[in-house]
PDB file of C-alpha atoms in Angstrom:
ATOM      1  CA  MET A 881      51.794  30.207  -7.888  1.00 55.00           C
ATOM      2  CA  SER A 882      47.848  30.127  -7.040  1.00 58.00           C
ATOM      3  CA  THR A 883      46.603  26.730  -8.270  1.00 60.00           C
ATOM      4  CA  SER A 884      42.835  26.758  -8.923  1.00 55.00           C
ATOM      5  CA  VAL A 885      40.647  24.176  -8.331  1.00 52.00           C
ATOM      6  CA  THR A 886      37.571  23.994 -10.619  1.00 51.00           C
ATOM      7  CA  ALA A 887      34.321  21.489  -9.454  1.00 49.00           C
ATOM      8  CA  ARG A 888      33.089  19.003 -12.299  1.00 51.00           C
ATOM      9  CA  PRO A 889      29.801  17.022 -11.366  1.00 51.00           C
ATOM     10  CA  ALA A 890      29.778  13.952 -10.677  1.00 47.00           C
ATOM     11  CA  TYR A 891      27.364  13.012 -13.486  1.00 48.00           C
ATOM     12  CA  ARG A 892      27.908  13.688 -17.103  1.00 49.00           C
ATOM     13  CA  SER A 893      24.139  13.366 -17.502  1.00 57.00           C
ATOM     14  CA  PRO A 894      21.822  13.761 -14.195  1.00 65.00           C
ATOM     15  CA  PRO A 895      19.138  12.577 -13.769  1.00 76.00           C
ATOM     16  CA  GLY A 896      16.249  14.170 -15.058  1.00 82.00           C
ATOM     17  CA  THR A 897      12.644  14.845 -14.248  1.00 88.00           C
ATOM     18  CA  LEU A 898      11.456  11.307 -14.976  1.00 92.00           C
ATOM     19  CA  HIS A 899      14.259   9.334 -13.453  1.00 91.00           C
ATOM     20  CA  THR A 900      13.783  10.775  -9.365  1.00 92.00           C
ATOM     21  CA  ILE A 901      10.405   9.988  -9.641  1.00 93.00           C
ATOM     22  CA  LEU A 902      10.901   7.091 -10.273  1.00 94.00           C
ATOM     23  CA  LEU A 903      13.957   7.048  -8.144  1.00 92.00           C
ATOM     24  CA  ALA A 904      11.711   8.725  -5.340  1.00 91.00           C
ATOM     25  CA  GLY A 905       8.263   6.519  -5.767  1.00 94.00           C
ATOM     26  CA  THR A 906      10.596   3.668  -5.076  1.00 96.00           C
ATOM     27  CA  VAL A 907      10.838   4.323  -1.380  1.00 96.00           C
ATOM     28  CA  PRO A 908       7.777   5.127   0.045  1.00 97.00           C
ATOM     29  CA  LEU A 909       6.677   1.795  -1.963  1.00 98.00           C
ATOM     30  CA  PHE A 910       9.336  -0.357   0.054  1.00 98.00           C
ATOM     31  CA  LEU A 911       8.676   1.553   3.252  1.00 97.00           C
ATOM     32  CA  GLY A 912       5.179   0.715   3.071  1.00 98.00           C
ATOM     33  CA  ALA A 913       5.496  -2.326   2.547  1.00 97.00           C
ATOM     34  CA  LEU A 914       7.575  -2.584   5.009  1.00 97.00           C
ATOM     35  CA  LEU A 915       5.240  -0.624   7.843  1.00 97.00           C
ATOM     36  CA  SER A 916       2.617  -3.658   6.073  1.00 97.00           C
ATOM     37  CA  ASP A 917       4.786  -6.373   7.069  1.00 96.00           C
ATOM     38  CA  ILE A 918       5.795  -4.449  11.181  1.00 96.00           C
ATOM     39  CA  ALA A 919       1.345  -5.080  10.860  1.00 96.00           C
ATOM     40  CA  TYR A 920       1.046  -8.639   9.763  1.00 95.00           C
ATOM     41  CA  TYR A 921       4.266 -10.015  12.137  1.00 94.00           C
ATOM     42  CA  GLN A 922       1.911  -8.530  14.559  1.00 95.00           C
ATOM     43  CA  SER A 923      -1.661  -8.807  14.126  1.00 94.00           C
ATOM     44  CA  TYR A 924      -0.999 -11.917  11.501  1.00 89.00           C
ATOM     45  CA  GLN A 925      -4.475 -10.496  10.031  1.00 93.00           C
ATOM     46  CA  ILE A 926      -3.770 -11.648   5.776  1.00 93.00           C
ATOM     47  CA  GLN A 927      -4.951  -8.774   4.428  1.00 95.00           C
ATOM     48  CA  TRP A 928      -0.999  -6.606   5.467  1.00 95.00           C
ATOM     49  CA  SER A 929       0.516  -9.972   4.502  1.00 94.00           C
ATOM     50  CA  ASN A 930      -1.523  -8.571   0.504  1.00 94.00           C
ATOM     51  CA  PHE A 931      -0.737  -5.004   0.869  1.00 96.00           C
ATOM     52  CA  ALA A 932       3.189  -5.796   1.408  1.00 96.00           C
ATOM     53  CA  SER A 933       2.341  -7.978  -2.507  1.00 96.00           C
ATOM     54  CA  TRP A 934       1.696  -5.375  -3.378  1.00 97.00           C
ATOM     55  CA  LEU A 935       3.377  -2.704  -2.798  1.00 98.00           C
ATOM     56  CA  LEU A 936       6.687  -4.826  -3.528  1.00 97.00           C
ATOM     57  CA  ALA A 937       4.848  -5.172  -6.695  1.00 97.00           C
ATOM     58  CA  GLY A 938       4.789  -1.636  -7.301  1.00 98.00           C
ATOM     59  CA  ALA A 939       8.637  -0.770  -5.724  1.00 98.00           C
ATOM     60  CA  GLU A 940      10.069  -3.384  -8.465  1.00 97.00           C
ATOM     61  CA  LEU A 941       8.746  -1.469 -10.942  1.00 98.00           C
ATOM     62  CA  PHE A 942       9.110   1.844 -10.112  1.00 97.00           C
ATOM     63  CA  GLY A 943      13.085   0.528  -8.931  1.00 97.00           C
ATOM     64  CA  GLY A 944      13.043  -1.865 -12.058  1.00 97.00           C
ATOM     65  CA  LEU A 945      12.573   1.540 -14.474  1.00 97.00           C
ATOM     66  CA  ALA A 946      14.293   3.941 -12.184  1.00 96.00           C
ATOM     67  CA  LEU A 947      17.599   1.482 -12.948  1.00 96.00           C
ATOM     68  CA  LEU A 948      17.017   0.947 -16.697  1.00 96.00           C
ATOM     69  CA  PHE A 949      17.595   4.695 -16.873  1.00 92.00           C
ATOM     70  CA  ALA A 950      20.602   5.026 -14.307  1.00 91.00           C
ATOM     71  CA  LEU A 951      22.009   1.971 -16.369  1.00 92.00           C
ATOM     72  CA  VAL A 952      21.666   4.335 -19.734  1.00 90.00           C
ATOM     73  CA  ASN A 953      23.137   7.130 -17.572  1.00 85.00           C
ATOM     74  CA  LEU A 954      25.794   4.756 -16.310  1.00 84.00           C
ATOM     75  CA  VAL A 955      26.824   4.255 -20.295  1.00 85.00           C
ATOM     76  CA  ARG A 956      26.771   7.969 -21.169  1.00 81.00           C
ATOM     77  CA  THR A 957      29.315   8.809 -18.082  1.00 72.00           C
ATOM     78  CA  PRO A 958      33.165   9.910 -19.436  1.00 70.00           C
ATOM     79  CA  ARG A 959      34.610   7.414 -16.692  1.00 64.00           C
ATOM     80  CA  LYS A 960      33.198   4.706 -15.518  1.00 51.00           C
ATOM     81  CA  GLY A 961      34.278   4.232 -11.905  1.00 53.00           C
ATOM     82  CA  GLY A 962      32.854   5.909  -9.083  1.00 61.00           C
ATOM     83  CA  ARG A 963      29.107   7.372  -7.310  1.00 73.00           C
ATOM     84  CA  PRO A 964      27.670   6.627 -10.025  1.00 80.00           C
ATOM     85  CA  LEU A 965      28.794   2.887 -10.083  1.00 86.00           C
ATOM     86  CA  HIS A 966      27.994   3.046  -6.154  1.00 89.00           C
ATOM     87  CA  TYR A 967      24.672   4.225  -7.097  1.00 90.00           C
ATOM     88  CA  VAL A 968      23.862   1.726 -10.035  1.00 93.00           C
ATOM     89  CA  LEU A 969      24.912  -1.034  -7.991  1.00 95.00           C
ATOM     90  CA  LEU A 970      22.907  -0.774  -4.497  1.00 96.00           C
ATOM     91  CA  LEU A 971      20.339   0.306  -6.968  1.00 96.00           C
ATOM     92  CA  LEU A 972      20.106  -3.408  -8.778  1.00 97.00           C
ATOM     93  CA  ALA A 973      21.181  -4.558  -4.815  1.00 98.00           C
ATOM     94  CA  ALA A 974      17.773  -3.381  -3.816  1.00 98.00           C
ATOM     95  CA  TRP A 975      15.786  -4.546  -6.516  1.00 97.00           C
ATOM     96  CA  VAL A 976      17.041  -7.706  -6.479  1.00 98.00           C
ATOM     97  CA  VAL A 977      16.389  -8.110  -2.793  1.00 98.00           C
ATOM     98  CA  GLY A 978      12.630  -6.878  -3.369  1.00 97.00           C
ATOM     99  CA  LEU A 979      12.724  -9.975  -6.044  1.00 97.00           C
ATOM    100  CA  ILE A 980      13.464 -12.038  -3.790  1.00 97.00           C
ATOM    101  CA  ALA A 981      10.959 -10.731  -1.474  1.00 97.00           C
ATOM    102  CA  SER A 982       8.782 -11.151  -3.461  1.00 96.00           C
ATOM    103  CA  PHE A 983       8.835 -14.158  -3.713  1.00 96.00           C
ATOM    104  CA  GLN A 984       9.184 -15.035  -0.093  1.00 96.00           C
ATOM    105  CA  HIS A 985       5.296 -13.043  -0.106  1.00 94.00           C
ATOM    106  CA  ALA A 986       4.046 -14.899  -3.209  1.00 94.00           C
ATOM    107  CA  LYS A 987       3.560 -18.014  -0.145  1.00 91.00           C
ATOM    108  CA  ASP A 988       1.287 -19.096   2.075  1.00 87.00           C
ATOM    109  CA  ALA A 989       0.676 -16.327   4.061  1.00 79.00           C
ATOM    110  CA  TRP A 990       2.071 -17.572   7.263  1.00 83.00           C
ATOM    111  CA  ALA A 991       4.845 -18.437   5.796  1.00 89.00           C
ATOM    112  CA  VAL A 992       5.765 -15.276   5.102  1.00 90.00           C
ATOM    113  CA  MET A 993       7.127 -14.476   8.846  1.00 91.00           C
ATOM    114  CA  PRO A 994       9.876 -13.613   9.557  1.00 92.00           C
ATOM    115  CA  ALA A 995      12.037 -13.875   5.940  1.00 94.00           C
ATOM    116  CA  GLY A 996       9.530 -11.735   4.388  1.00 94.00           C
ATOM    117  CA  LEU A 997       9.627  -9.570   7.023  1.00 95.00           C
ATOM    118  CA  LEU A 998      13.639  -9.586   6.575  1.00 97.00           C
ATOM    119  CA  LEU A 999      13.913  -9.557   3.524  1.00 97.00           C
ATOM    120  CA  THR A1000      11.381  -5.871   2.849  1.00 97.00           C
ATOM    121  CA  ILE A1001      13.427  -4.633   5.384  1.00 98.00           C
ATOM    122  CA  VAL A1002      17.090  -5.385   4.315  1.00 98.00           C
ATOM    123  CA  ALA A1003      15.608  -4.024   0.612  1.00 98.00           C
ATOM    124  CA  THR A1004      14.118  -0.758   1.868  1.00 98.00           C
ATOM    125  CA  VAL A1005      17.426   0.552   3.731  1.00 98.00           C
ATOM    126  CA  LEU A1006      19.183  -0.634   0.524  1.00 98.00           C
ATOM    127  CA  ALA A1007      16.718   1.924  -1.352  1.00 97.00           C
ATOM    128  CA  CYS A1008      17.108   4.741   0.997  1.00 96.00           C
ATOM    129  CA  ALA A1009      20.822   3.740   0.142  1.00 96.00           C
ATOM    130  CA  ALA A1010      20.079   4.180  -3.750  1.00 94.00           C
ATOM    131  CA  ALA A1011      17.994   7.404  -3.838  1.00 93.00           C
ATOM    132  CA  TRP A1012      20.689   9.078  -1.672  1.00 93.00           C
ATOM    133  CA  ALA A1013      23.599   8.456  -3.521  1.00 90.00           C
ATOM    134  CA  GLY A1014      20.856   9.055  -6.653  1.00 87.00           C
ATOM    135  CA  LEU A1015      19.309  12.333  -6.070  1.00 86.00           C
ATOM    136  CA  ASN A1016      22.756  13.367  -4.370  1.00 82.00           C
ATOM    137  CA  THR A1017      24.346  16.782  -6.347  1.00 63.00           C
ATOM    138  CA  ARG A1018      27.222  17.190  -4.590  1.00 59.00           C
ATOM    139  CA  THR A1019      30.239  17.926  -6.749  1.00 52.00           C
ATOM    140  CA  GLU A1020      33.141  16.350  -7.010  1.00 53.00           C
ATOM    141  CA  VAL A1021      36.196  18.590  -7.468  1.00 48.00           C
ATOM    142  CA  ALA A1022      38.641  17.563 -10.276  1.00 51.00           C
ATOM    143  CA  PRO A1023      42.783  18.000  -9.132  1.00 53.00           C
TER     144      PRO A1023
END
């Protein structure tokens, strides 16, 4: 007796082109903010803090729109568990931590460090994990 194993996509509707661009744009913006924070931490040139603030604002915009697309995709999936839910939760966590980092960067430039750097590190790691989970095209094996 032979058994056949079929593969089905993890998403009913895979991320579209605009969703992919928004998600992929979030990572370099958070990474640029992280590099700007590192430069500010080493030099204390206030302009690096300003760069980080603007890059965080862009990352929040891209991440928020990608989160909106991810939520629509989550509603359209036939089941509510698994990878689509992990992707949405990672993206939501990155967005919330990025928002807190933006609030931290809104303070006086001398008050940004070291909490701003740590929050930006966490937001960058979460954004990378969300992009990995969201853009991974592996299929799940149906039982």
